[in-house]
Amino acid sequence: VTANAVPQGLRAVPGGGLRGDFVAPGDKSISHRALILGALAQGETRVEGLLESADVLATAAALRAFGAACERQGAGVWLVKGAAWRSPKGPIDCGNSGTAARLLMGAAAGFPIETLFGGDESLRRRPMGRVTAPLAGMGARFDGAATLPIQMRGGALHGIAHRNEPASAQVKSALLLAGLRANGPVELVERAPSRDHTEIMLRAFGCDVESRGFEGGVMVSLGARRDLVGTGVQVPGDPSSAAFPVVAALVTPGSDVIVRNVLLNPLRSGLLDTLIEMGAEIQVSNRRWLGGELVGDLRARSSRLRGVEVPAERAPSMIDEYPVLAVAAACASGTTFMRGLDELRHKESDRLDGMARGLAACGVEAAAEGESLAIRPAGRPPGGASVETRGDHRIAMSFLVLGLAAQRPVTVDRADMIATSFPGFAAMMRSLGAQLEEV
Ligand code: S3P
């Protein structure tokens, strides 16, 4: 680092075991939904345990621009008051957040207002046609529809029957939110069910939402009662963030870490199942219900992991966890095959390519081909590399975890964007004993 340079990167230095006990930060998906549903509801919604990350704060700012009150009362405690949404005075900046962009588009589509949606460089590359096409089918009008920036005029929507393929919870949620103010049936079919937090929370706000088995998958439909009434929401801990200290503990010898209050919704727990199949010593205790969702405490200890085959059907339940699973696989014995990963190419970066290149830089044999990734480790990962994150928070956190277990340190070129999902990541990892240095 030269004299005036602001450190942007982080280096993880291999060291002793990780030990400690902490409460997982709030779930990002549920945090966005709590604010948005609050802003659509009559009356007040008090949210506790909100994740105050850059992505969620982008949603909060957008909701204020749409005319709702959305204010912080204390750490993780927010008060939201719903309103009839109005045209925002300026563009809505969704930052790095696909969830903000797609869910807000759906929610705003129900009102006769005009909105310009924008986002950062990464978000402007991500596909939006999957949400603008069905919203147009419901009657919303668009100027630009494939990628941001997109101008939308909403209002006077009708119902829709939509096959959600590939299963995207963001698309499903956008259409359900638009459907709240639409005339006519709203029915979505998924072959492999995606996360159902929107459905669970809509019910808590008094809306009729039905989910039932359909042609081997699931059909989600809105009923007649579509008015939302403000309520209290308690946000469970984010399994996608808990994944980093859990995998770090598994792969770093001498570790014993407890992460509390982690969401255990089966549509989010694919990583846990996979790690257990790999031989991970993970115990789940204190299972309980929190805000309509199952949560529990995870204890993870250093483990001898074995390579496994991860079936394509599991992808929706662990879609954000493949980067850190790839790290676990790099520290295992034997080959791991992951299939059905096409959607990883459309995340904050092309994660399939980013993982394969980063692993190769760290001396681990990894091949991304089509929709799959094969990882063939040969002993403890050499490390000793600098990894390009391409501005992707989960790639950054994953390679920092790898650095803790490698033979030599691993540096990531950027760490600032970790704050989009897990602002306390570095502090939490250091509190467990990890050595992370600014570079
Ligand atoms: C999310 C759904 C997933 C996931 C994203 C959050 C959500 O995206 O990758 O991080 O909150 O609904 P897709 O809907 O594109 O699969």
Short mmCIF file of C-alpha atoms and ligand atoms in Angstrom, two decimals:
data_model
loop_
_atom_site.label_atom_id
_atom_site.label_comp_id
_atom_site.label_asym_id
_atom_site.label_seq_id
_atom_site.Cartn_x
_atom_site.Cartn_y
_atom_site.Cartn_z
CA VAL A 1 0.00 0.00 0.00
CA THR A 2 1.47 3.37 -1.00
CA ALA A 3 1.32 6.42 1.28
CA ASN A 4 -2.14 7.77 0.38
CA ALA A 5 -3.79 4.68 -1.00
CA VAL A 6 -7.03 3.65 0.65
CA PRO A 7 -6.86 -0.07 1.35
CA GLN A 8 -9.42 -1.83 -0.82
CA GLY A 9 -8.32 -5.41 -0.58
CA LEU A 10 -7.91 -7.92 2.22
CA ARG A 11 -5.44 -10.72 2.79
CA ALA A 12 -6.27 -13.84 4.77
CA VAL A 13 -3.26 -15.35 6.51
CA PRO A 14 -3.33 -19.01 7.55
CA GLY A 15 -3.13 -19.39 11.31
CA GLY A 16 -4.56 -21.32 14.23
CA GLY A 17 -8.07 -22.61 14.75
CA LEU A 18 -11.14 -20.38 14.81
CA ARG A 19 -13.12 -20.25 18.03
CA GLY A 20 -16.12 -18.28 19.16
CA ASP A 21 -19.83 -17.84 19.28
CA PHE A 22 -21.89 -15.15 17.56
CA VAL A 23 -25.37 -14.32 16.30
CA ALA A 24 -25.79 -14.44 12.51
CA PRO A 25 -26.65 -11.10 10.84
CA GLY A 26 -30.21 -10.72 9.53
CA ASP A 27 -31.26 -12.54 6.38
CA LYS A 28 -30.88 -10.33 3.32
CA SER A 29 -33.83 -11.76 1.36
CA ILE A 30 -36.18 -11.45 4.33
CA SER A 31 -34.91 -7.95 5.18
CA HIS A 32 -35.76 -6.61 1.70
CA ARG A 33 -39.18 -8.23 1.88
CA ALA A 34 -39.98 -6.90 5.36
CA LEU A 35 -39.38 -3.31 4.25
CA ILE A 36 -41.20 -3.66 0.93
CA LEU A 37 -44.27 -5.37 2.40
CA GLY A 38 -44.34 -2.77 5.18
CA ALA A 39 -44.32 -0.02 2.56
CA LEU A 40 -47.27 -1.66 0.75
CA ALA A 41 -49.30 -2.31 3.91
CA GLN A 42 -51.88 -0.28 5.73
CA GLY A 43 -50.54 1.00 9.04
CA GLU A 44 -47.22 0.38 10.71
CA THR A 45 -44.70 -2.43 10.46
CA ARG A 46 -41.96 -2.79 13.04
CA VAL A 47 -39.00 -4.84 11.86
CA GLU A 48 -36.46 -6.30 14.27
CA GLY A 49 -33.12 -7.83 13.31
CA LEU A 50 -33.03 -6.10 9.91
CA LEU A 51 -29.78 -6.57 8.00
CA GLU A 52 -28.39 -3.04 7.65
CA SER A 53 -26.27 -3.79 4.60
CA ALA A 54 -25.83 -1.63 1.51
CA ASP A 55 -28.31 -3.72 -0.52
CA VAL A 56 -31.07 -3.42 2.07
CA LEU A 57 -30.37 0.27 2.65
CA ALA A 58 -30.85 0.78 -1.12
CA THR A 59 -34.33 -0.72 -0.76
CA ALA A 60 -35.07 1.50 2.26
CA ALA A 61 -34.03 4.64 0.34
CA ALA A 62 -36.14 3.57 -2.65
CA LEU A 63 -39.23 3.07 -0.47
CA ARG A 64 -38.86 6.60 0.91
CA ALA A 65 -38.62 7.88 -2.67
CA PHE A 66 -41.89 6.06 -3.41
CA GLY A 67 -43.52 7.93 -0.50
CA ALA A 68 -43.49 5.37 2.32
CA ALA A 69 -41.98 6.18 5.71
CA CYS A 70 -39.06 3.88 6.46
CA GLU A 71 -36.95 4.90 9.41
CA ARG A 72 -34.33 3.36 11.65
CA GLN A 73 -35.23 3.35 15.33
CA GLY A 74 -32.18 1.54 16.69
CA ALA A 75 -29.77 -1.25 15.75
CA GLY A 76 -31.71 -3.45 13.33
CA VAL A 77 -35.04 -1.94 14.40
CA TRP A 78 -36.98 -0.16 11.67
CA LEU A 79 -40.44 1.35 11.49
CA VAL A 80 -42.20 1.33 8.12
CA LYS A 81 -45.49 3.07 7.28
CA GLY A 82 -47.22 2.09 4.08
CA ALA A 83 -48.56 4.57 1.52
CA ALA A 84 -50.04 4.80 -1.96
CA TRP A 85 -46.77 4.90 -3.90
CA ARG A 86 -46.02 8.01 -5.99
CA SER A 87 -43.64 8.60 -8.88
CA PRO A 88 -40.18 9.15 -7.41
CA LYS A 89 -38.59 12.52 -8.17
CA GLY A 90 -35.36 10.97 -9.44
CA PRO A 91 -34.07 7.57 -10.54
CA ILE A 92 -34.22 4.66 -8.08
CA ASP A 93 -30.66 3.48 -7.46
CA CYS A 94 -30.75 -0.23 -6.70
CA GLY A 95 -26.97 -0.28 -6.19
CA ASN A 96 -25.58 -3.83 -6.43
CA SER A 97 -28.87 -5.50 -5.52
CA GLY A 98 -30.81 -7.74 -7.90
CA THR A 99 -33.39 -8.34 -5.19
CA ALA A 100 -33.99 -4.60 -4.76
CA ALA A 101 -34.31 -4.06 -8.52
CA ARG A 102 -36.63 -6.96 -9.27
CA LEU A 103 -38.86 -6.82 -6.18
CA LEU A 104 -39.24 -3.04 -6.29
CA MET A 105 -40.13 -3.23 -9.98
CA GLY A 106 -42.87 -5.71 -9.18
CA ALA A 107 -44.21 -3.70 -6.26
CA ALA A 108 -44.16 -0.38 -8.15
CA ALA A 109 -45.83 -1.96 -11.21
CA GLY A 110 -49.10 -2.06 -9.27
CA PHE A 111 -49.31 1.74 -9.01
CA PRO A 112 -50.09 4.25 -11.79
CA ILE A 113 -46.65 5.81 -11.45
CA GLU A 114 -43.55 6.22 -13.53
CA THR A 115 -40.16 5.03 -12.28
CA LEU A 116 -36.63 4.93 -13.66
CA PHE A 117 -34.62 2.04 -12.18
CA GLY A 118 -30.82 2.09 -12.21
CA GLY A 119 -27.97 0.29 -10.53
CA ASP A 120 -24.22 -0.14 -10.36
CA GLU A 121 -22.03 -1.55 -13.10
CA SER A 122 -22.59 -5.15 -12.02
CA LEU A 123 -26.37 -4.80 -11.73
CA ARG A 124 -26.55 -3.08 -15.13
CA ARG A 125 -25.15 -6.27 -16.68
CA ARG A 126 -27.70 -8.60 -15.09
CA PRO A 127 -30.75 -9.92 -16.97
CA MET A 128 -34.01 -8.07 -16.27
CA GLY A 129 -36.11 -9.51 -19.12
CA ARG A 130 -37.10 -12.38 -16.81
CA VAL A 131 -39.09 -9.87 -14.74
CA THR A 132 -39.99 -7.14 -17.26
CA ALA A 133 -41.47 -9.65 -19.75
CA PRO A 134 -44.07 -11.11 -17.35
CA LEU A 135 -44.76 -7.67 -15.82
CA ALA A 136 -45.42 -6.38 -19.35
CA GLY A 137 -47.76 -9.35 -19.72
CA MET A 138 -49.66 -8.01 -16.71
CA GLY A 139 -49.92 -4.56 -18.32
CA ALA A 140 -46.85 -2.61 -17.15
CA ARG A 141 -45.14 -0.56 -19.86
CA PHE A 142 -41.37 -0.40 -20.27
CA ASP A 143 -38.76 1.67 -21.94
CA GLY A 144 -35.69 -0.57 -22.08
CA ALA A 145 -36.41 -4.01 -20.74
CA ALA A 146 -33.39 -6.28 -20.98
CA THR A 147 -30.95 -4.48 -18.64
CA LEU A 148 -30.97 -1.43 -16.36
CA PRO A 149 -31.58 1.46 -16.68
CA ILE A 150 -35.26 0.72 -17.25
CA GLN A 151 -38.17 3.13 -17.20
CA MET A 152 -41.49 1.60 -16.12
CA ARG A 153 -45.06 2.87 -16.02
CA GLY A 154 -47.36 0.79 -13.86
CA GLY A 155 -51.02 0.60 -12.92
CA ALA A 156 -54.22 -1.11 -14.16
CA LEU A 157 -52.62 -4.57 -14.07
CA HIS A 158 -54.37 -7.79 -14.88
CA GLY A 159 -53.60 -11.31 -13.68
CA ILE A 160 -51.01 -13.71 -15.02
CA ALA A 161 -50.23 -17.42 -15.29
CA HIS A 162 -46.46 -17.76 -15.44
CA ARG A 163 -43.98 -20.61 -15.59
CA ASN A 164 -41.02 -19.44 -13.50
CA GLU A 165 -38.14 -21.01 -15.41
CA PRO A 166 -35.38 -21.07 -14.26
CA ALA A 167 -36.93 -20.94 -10.79
CA SER A 168 -36.17 -17.43 -9.51
CA ALA A 169 -37.51 -16.25 -6.18
CA GLN A 170 -36.93 -12.68 -7.28
CA VAL A 171 -39.15 -13.11 -10.34
CA LYS A 172 -41.81 -14.99 -8.34
CA SER A 173 -41.76 -12.29 -5.68
CA ALA A 174 -41.97 -9.47 -8.24
CA LEU A 175 -45.06 -11.03 -9.81
CA LEU A 176 -46.73 -11.71 -6.46
CA LEU A 177 -46.12 -8.10 -5.37
CA ALA A 178 -47.47 -6.77 -8.68
CA GLY A 179 -50.38 -9.17 -8.30
CA LEU A 180 -51.42 -7.58 -5.00
CA ARG A 181 -52.84 -4.69 -7.03
CA ALA A 182 -53.87 -6.63 -10.15
CA ASN A 183 -57.31 -7.67 -11.29
CA GLY A 184 -57.59 -11.38 -11.93
CA PRO A 185 -55.85 -14.62 -10.99
CA VAL A 186 -52.11 -14.69 -10.37
CA GLU A 187 -50.58 -18.18 -10.71
CA LEU A 188 -46.92 -19.15 -10.84
CA VAL A 189 -45.56 -22.62 -11.50
CA GLU A 190 -42.08 -23.76 -10.55
CA ARG A 191 -40.54 -27.13 -11.37
CA ALA A 192 -38.03 -26.79 -8.52
CA PRO A 193 -39.38 -24.58 -5.75
CA SER A 194 -37.44 -21.39 -5.02
CA ARG A 195 -37.23 -19.72 -1.59
CA ASP A 196 -40.70 -18.98 -0.24
CA HIS A 197 -40.08 -16.04 2.11
CA THR A 198 -42.42 -13.75 0.17
CA GLU A 199 -45.29 -16.23 0.47
CA ILE A 200 -44.67 -16.77 4.20
CA MET A 201 -44.48 -13.05 4.89
CA LEU A 202 -47.48 -12.13 2.72
CA ARG A 203 -49.54 -14.51 4.86
CA ALA A 204 -48.27 -12.80 8.02
CA PHE A 205 -49.49 -9.50 6.53
CA GLY A 206 -52.99 -10.99 6.05
CA CYS A 207 -52.87 -11.83 2.35
CA ASP A 208 -54.21 -15.12 0.90
CA VAL A 209 -51.38 -17.03 -0.79
CA GLU A 210 -51.69 -20.69 -1.65
CA SER A 211 -48.81 -23.07 -2.45
CA ARG A 212 -49.59 -26.58 -3.62
CA GLY A 213 -47.90 -29.45 -5.40
CA PHE A 214 -48.29 -29.25 -9.16
CA GLU A 215 -46.82 -31.48 -11.90
CA GLY A 216 -43.99 -32.57 -9.62
CA GLY A 217 -43.22 -28.94 -8.69
CA VAL A 218 -45.22 -26.24 -7.00
CA MET A 219 -47.96 -23.77 -7.94
CA VAL A 220 -48.16 -20.50 -6.01
CA SER A 221 -51.30 -18.40 -6.37
CA LEU A 222 -52.81 -15.29 -4.84
CA GLY A 223 -56.32 -15.56 -3.40
CA ALA A 224 -59.04 -12.95 -3.18
CA ARG A 225 -57.71 -11.16 -0.10
CA ARG A 226 -54.73 -9.13 -1.26
CA ASP A 227 -54.72 -6.19 1.18
CA LEU A 228 -51.76 -6.07 3.51
CA VAL A 229 -52.00 -4.98 7.13
CA GLY A 230 -48.83 -3.82 8.90
CA THR A 231 -47.40 -6.21 11.47
CA GLY A 232 -44.26 -7.03 13.46
CA VAL A 233 -41.47 -8.88 11.62
CA GLN A 234 -38.52 -10.62 13.25
CA VAL A 235 -35.77 -11.31 10.76
CA PRO A 236 -33.89 -14.62 11.23
CA GLY A 237 -30.13 -14.88 10.69
CA ASP A 238 -28.86 -15.27 7.13
CA PRO A 239 -27.70 -18.81 6.23
CA SER A 240 -25.90 -17.37 3.19
CA SER A 241 -23.72 -15.25 5.51
CA ALA A 242 -23.41 -17.91 8.25
CA ALA A 243 -21.97 -20.15 5.52
CA PHE A 244 -18.62 -18.31 5.60
CA PRO A 245 -17.69 -18.81 9.26
CA VAL A 246 -19.17 -22.33 9.16
CA VAL A 247 -17.02 -23.41 6.21
CA ALA A 248 -14.03 -21.53 7.66
CA ALA A 249 -14.37 -23.57 10.86
CA LEU A 250 -14.68 -26.85 8.92
CA VAL A 251 -11.55 -26.29 6.85
CA THR A 252 -9.28 -24.64 9.45
CA PRO A 253 -7.71 -27.20 11.82
CA GLY A 254 -8.45 -26.74 15.51
CA SER A 255 -11.70 -24.79 15.02
CA ASP A 256 -14.96 -24.84 16.98
CA VAL A 257 -17.46 -22.12 16.09
CA ILE A 258 -21.11 -21.54 17.01
CA VAL A 259 -23.37 -19.37 14.84
CA ARG A 260 -26.74 -18.64 16.41
CA ASN A 261 -30.18 -17.86 15.07
CA VAL A 262 -29.58 -19.19 11.54
CA LEU A 263 -32.56 -19.58 9.18
CA LEU A 264 -33.16 -23.31 8.48
CA ASN A 265 -35.89 -22.97 5.84
CA PRO A 266 -35.44 -26.15 3.71
CA LEU A 267 -35.49 -24.01 0.56
CA ARG A 268 -32.29 -22.37 1.84
CA SER A 269 -30.47 -25.26 3.52
CA GLY A 270 -28.90 -27.06 0.55
CA LEU A 271 -25.39 -26.11 1.64
CA LEU A 272 -25.90 -27.60 5.10
CA ASP A 273 -27.12 -30.88 3.57
CA THR A 274 -24.17 -30.95 1.18
CA LEU A 275 -21.57 -30.22 3.87
CA ILE A 276 -23.02 -32.97 6.07
CA GLU A 277 -22.80 -35.38 3.12
CA MET A 278 -19.15 -34.35 2.80
CA GLY A 279 -18.55 -35.44 6.38
CA ALA A 280 -18.78 -32.05 8.10
CA GLU A 281 -19.14 -32.05 11.86
CA ILE A 282 -22.07 -29.67 12.15
CA GLN A 283 -24.63 -29.87 14.92
CA VAL A 284 -27.93 -28.03 14.78
CA SER A 285 -29.53 -27.23 18.11
CA ASN A 286 -32.22 -25.06 19.64
CA ARG A 287 -34.55 -25.33 16.64
CA ARG A 288 -37.38 -22.85 17.01
CA TRP A 289 -39.82 -20.70 15.02
CA LEU A 290 -39.10 -17.04 14.46
CA GLY A 291 -41.48 -14.91 12.41
CA GLY A 292 -42.97 -17.93 10.61
CA GLU A 293 -39.52 -19.30 9.72
CA LEU A 294 -37.51 -22.15 11.30
CA VAL A 295 -34.19 -21.12 12.87
CA GLY A 296 -31.51 -22.88 14.92
CA ASP A 297 -27.93 -22.63 16.19
CA LEU A 298 -25.09 -24.22 14.22
CA ARG A 299 -21.90 -25.59 15.76
CA ALA A 300 -19.14 -26.34 13.25
CA ARG A 301 -15.84 -28.04 14.04
CA SER A 302 -12.79 -28.82 11.92
CA SER A 303 -13.64 -31.82 9.77
CA ARG A 304 -12.15 -34.19 7.24
CA LEU A 305 -14.30 -33.45 4.21
CA ARG A 306 -14.82 -35.79 1.23
CA GLY A 307 -15.69 -34.79 -2.32
CA VAL A 308 -19.32 -35.36 -3.38
CA GLU A 309 -21.64 -35.02 -6.35
CA VAL A 310 -24.06 -32.14 -5.90
CA PRO A 311 -27.19 -32.73 -7.97
CA ALA A 312 -28.67 -30.01 -10.17
CA GLU A 313 -32.02 -30.23 -8.31
CA ARG A 314 -30.36 -28.85 -5.19
CA ALA A 315 -29.31 -25.60 -6.87
CA PRO A 316 -32.28 -23.40 -5.90
CA SER A 317 -31.78 -24.22 -2.19
CA MET A 318 -28.11 -23.20 -2.20
CA ILE A 319 -27.77 -20.90 -5.18
CA ASP A 320 -25.72 -18.26 -3.33
CA GLU A 321 -23.58 -20.83 -1.50
CA TYR A 322 -21.70 -22.45 -4.42
CA PRO A 323 -18.67 -20.15 -4.09
CA VAL A 324 -18.10 -21.14 -0.47
CA LEU A 325 -18.97 -24.77 -1.21
CA ALA A 326 -16.22 -24.66 -3.83
CA VAL A 327 -13.82 -23.64 -1.05
CA ALA A 328 -14.95 -26.56 1.13
CA ALA A 329 -14.48 -28.83 -1.90
CA ALA A 330 -10.97 -27.43 -2.46
CA CYS A 331 -10.07 -28.49 1.10
CA ALA A 332 -11.66 -31.97 0.82
CA SER A 333 -10.19 -35.23 -0.32
CA GLY A 334 -11.52 -36.46 -3.66
CA THR A 335 -13.35 -34.75 -6.48
CA THR A 336 -16.51 -32.67 -6.10
CA PHE A 337 -18.86 -32.26 -9.07
CA MET A 338 -21.50 -29.55 -9.00
CA ARG A 339 -24.11 -29.55 -11.74
CA GLY A 340 -26.91 -27.29 -12.91
CA LEU A 341 -25.03 -24.06 -12.20
CA ASP A 342 -26.08 -21.98 -15.19
CA GLU A 343 -27.73 -19.34 -12.98
CA LEU A 344 -24.37 -18.66 -11.31
CA ARG A 345 -23.32 -16.90 -14.49
CA HIS A 346 -26.00 -14.23 -13.84
CA LYS A 347 -25.20 -13.25 -10.26
CA GLU A 348 -23.20 -10.22 -9.04
CA SER A 349 -20.49 -11.62 -11.35
CA ASP A 350 -20.11 -14.79 -13.42
CA ARG A 351 -19.45 -16.87 -10.32
CA LEU A 352 -18.81 -20.12 -12.18
CA ASP A 353 -15.95 -18.57 -14.08
CA GLY A 354 -14.76 -16.52 -11.08
CA MET A 355 -14.51 -19.58 -8.82
CA ALA A 356 -12.74 -21.70 -11.42
CA ARG A 357 -10.16 -18.98 -12.11
CA GLY A 358 -9.66 -18.08 -8.46
CA LEU A 359 -9.17 -21.71 -7.46
CA ALA A 360 -6.71 -22.22 -10.29
CA ALA A 361 -4.78 -19.13 -9.13
CA CYS A 362 -4.64 -20.74 -5.65
CA GLY A 363 -3.22 -23.94 -7.11
CA VAL A 364 -6.41 -26.02 -7.00
CA GLU A 365 -7.50 -27.89 -10.12
CA ALA A 366 -10.96 -26.65 -11.08
CA ALA A 367 -12.83 -26.87 -14.38
CA ALA A 368 -15.98 -24.96 -15.26
CA GLU A 369 -17.67 -26.55 -18.26
CA GLY A 370 -21.11 -25.57 -19.45
CA GLU A 371 -23.30 -25.77 -16.39
CA SER A 372 -20.94 -27.66 -14.11
CA LEU A 373 -17.88 -27.24 -11.98
CA ALA A 374 -15.43 -30.02 -11.10
CA ILE A 375 -12.92 -29.48 -8.30
CA ARG A 376 -10.02 -31.93 -7.91
CA PRO A 377 -7.96 -31.00 -4.86
CA ALA A 378 -4.54 -32.52 -4.18
CA GLY A 379 -3.87 -31.95 -0.51
CA ARG A 380 -3.97 -28.65 1.34
CA PRO A 381 -4.59 -25.78 -1.15
CA PRO A 382 -1.31 -23.98 -1.95
CA GLY A 383 -2.84 -20.45 -1.89
CA GLY A 384 -0.23 -17.69 -2.22
CA ALA A 385 -2.30 -15.85 -4.83
CA SER A 386 -4.18 -12.65 -5.41
CA VAL A 387 -7.75 -13.32 -6.56
CA GLU A 388 -9.86 -11.06 -8.74
CA THR A 389 -13.30 -10.66 -7.18
CA ARG A 390 -14.79 -8.62 -10.04
CA GLY A 391 -16.65 -6.69 -7.39
CA ASP A 392 -18.51 -9.75 -6.10
CA HIS A 393 -18.99 -9.91 -2.30
CA ARG A 394 -19.42 -13.67 -2.11
CA ILE A 395 -16.34 -14.37 -4.24
CA ALA A 396 -14.35 -12.10 -1.90
CA MET A 397 -15.57 -13.78 1.31
CA SER A 398 -15.09 -17.26 -0.17
CA PHE A 399 -11.44 -16.72 -1.08
CA LEU A 400 -10.70 -15.13 2.28
CA VAL A 401 -12.03 -18.33 3.86
CA LEU A 402 -9.77 -20.33 1.55
CA GLY A 403 -6.78 -18.23 2.63
CA LEU A 404 -7.29 -19.24 6.26
CA ALA A 405 -6.92 -22.92 5.36
CA ALA A 406 -4.31 -22.67 2.61
CA GLN A 407 -0.54 -23.17 2.82
CA ARG A 408 0.12 -19.49 2.05
CA PRO A 409 -2.00 -16.30 2.33
CA VAL A 410 -4.71 -15.41 -0.20
CA THR A 411 -5.42 -11.79 -1.13
CA VAL A 412 -8.64 -10.49 -2.67
CA ASP A 413 -8.37 -7.35 -4.81
CA ARG A 414 -11.50 -5.74 -3.35
CA ALA A 415 -13.31 -6.18 -0.05
CA ASP A 416 -15.38 -2.97 0.13
CA MET A 417 -18.42 -4.60 -1.51
CA ILE A 418 -18.63 -7.24 1.23
CA ALA A 419 -20.76 -4.53 2.88
CA THR A 420 -23.56 -5.19 0.36
CA SER A 421 -24.49 -8.33 2.30
CA PHE A 422 -22.29 -8.70 5.41
CA PRO A 423 -20.86 -5.40 6.69
CA GLY A 424 -19.53 -7.04 9.88
CA PHE A 425 -17.73 -9.88 8.07
CA ALA A 426 -14.11 -8.89 8.74
CA ALA A 427 -14.77 -7.92 12.37
CA MET A 428 -16.65 -11.16 13.01
CA MET A 429 -13.95 -13.32 11.41
CA ARG A 430 -11.25 -11.52 13.41
CA SER A 431 -13.25 -12.07 16.60
CA LEU A 432 -13.03 -15.82 15.83
CA GLY A 433 -9.24 -15.49 15.55
CA ALA A 434 -8.86 -15.13 11.78
CA GLN A 435 -5.98 -13.00 10.59
CA LEU A 436 -7.30 -10.60 7.90
CA GLU A 437 -4.97 -7.80 6.85
CA GLU A 438 -5.84 -4.72 4.83
CA VAL A 439 -3.82 -4.37 1.66
C1 S3P B 1 -32.98 -13.93 -3.87
C2 S3P B 1 -33.11 -14.92 -4.81
C3 S3P B 1 -31.98 -15.53 -5.52
C4 S3P B 1 -30.66 -15.26 -4.80
C5 S3P B 1 -30.53 -13.83 -4.38
C6 S3P B 1 -31.66 -13.43 -3.44
C7 S3P B 1 -34.19 -13.37 -3.24
O1 S3P B 1 -31.91 -14.98 -6.81
O2 S3P B 1 -29.57 -15.60 -5.62
O3 S3P B 1 -29.31 -13.60 -3.73
O4 S3P B 1 -34.07 -12.59 -2.27
O5 S3P B 1 -35.28 -13.66 -3.72
P1 S3P B 1 -32.84 -15.51 -8.03
O6 S3P B 1 -34.24 -15.17 -7.73
O7 S3P B 1 -32.33 -14.78 -9.24
O8 S3P B 1 -32.58 -16.98 -8.11
#
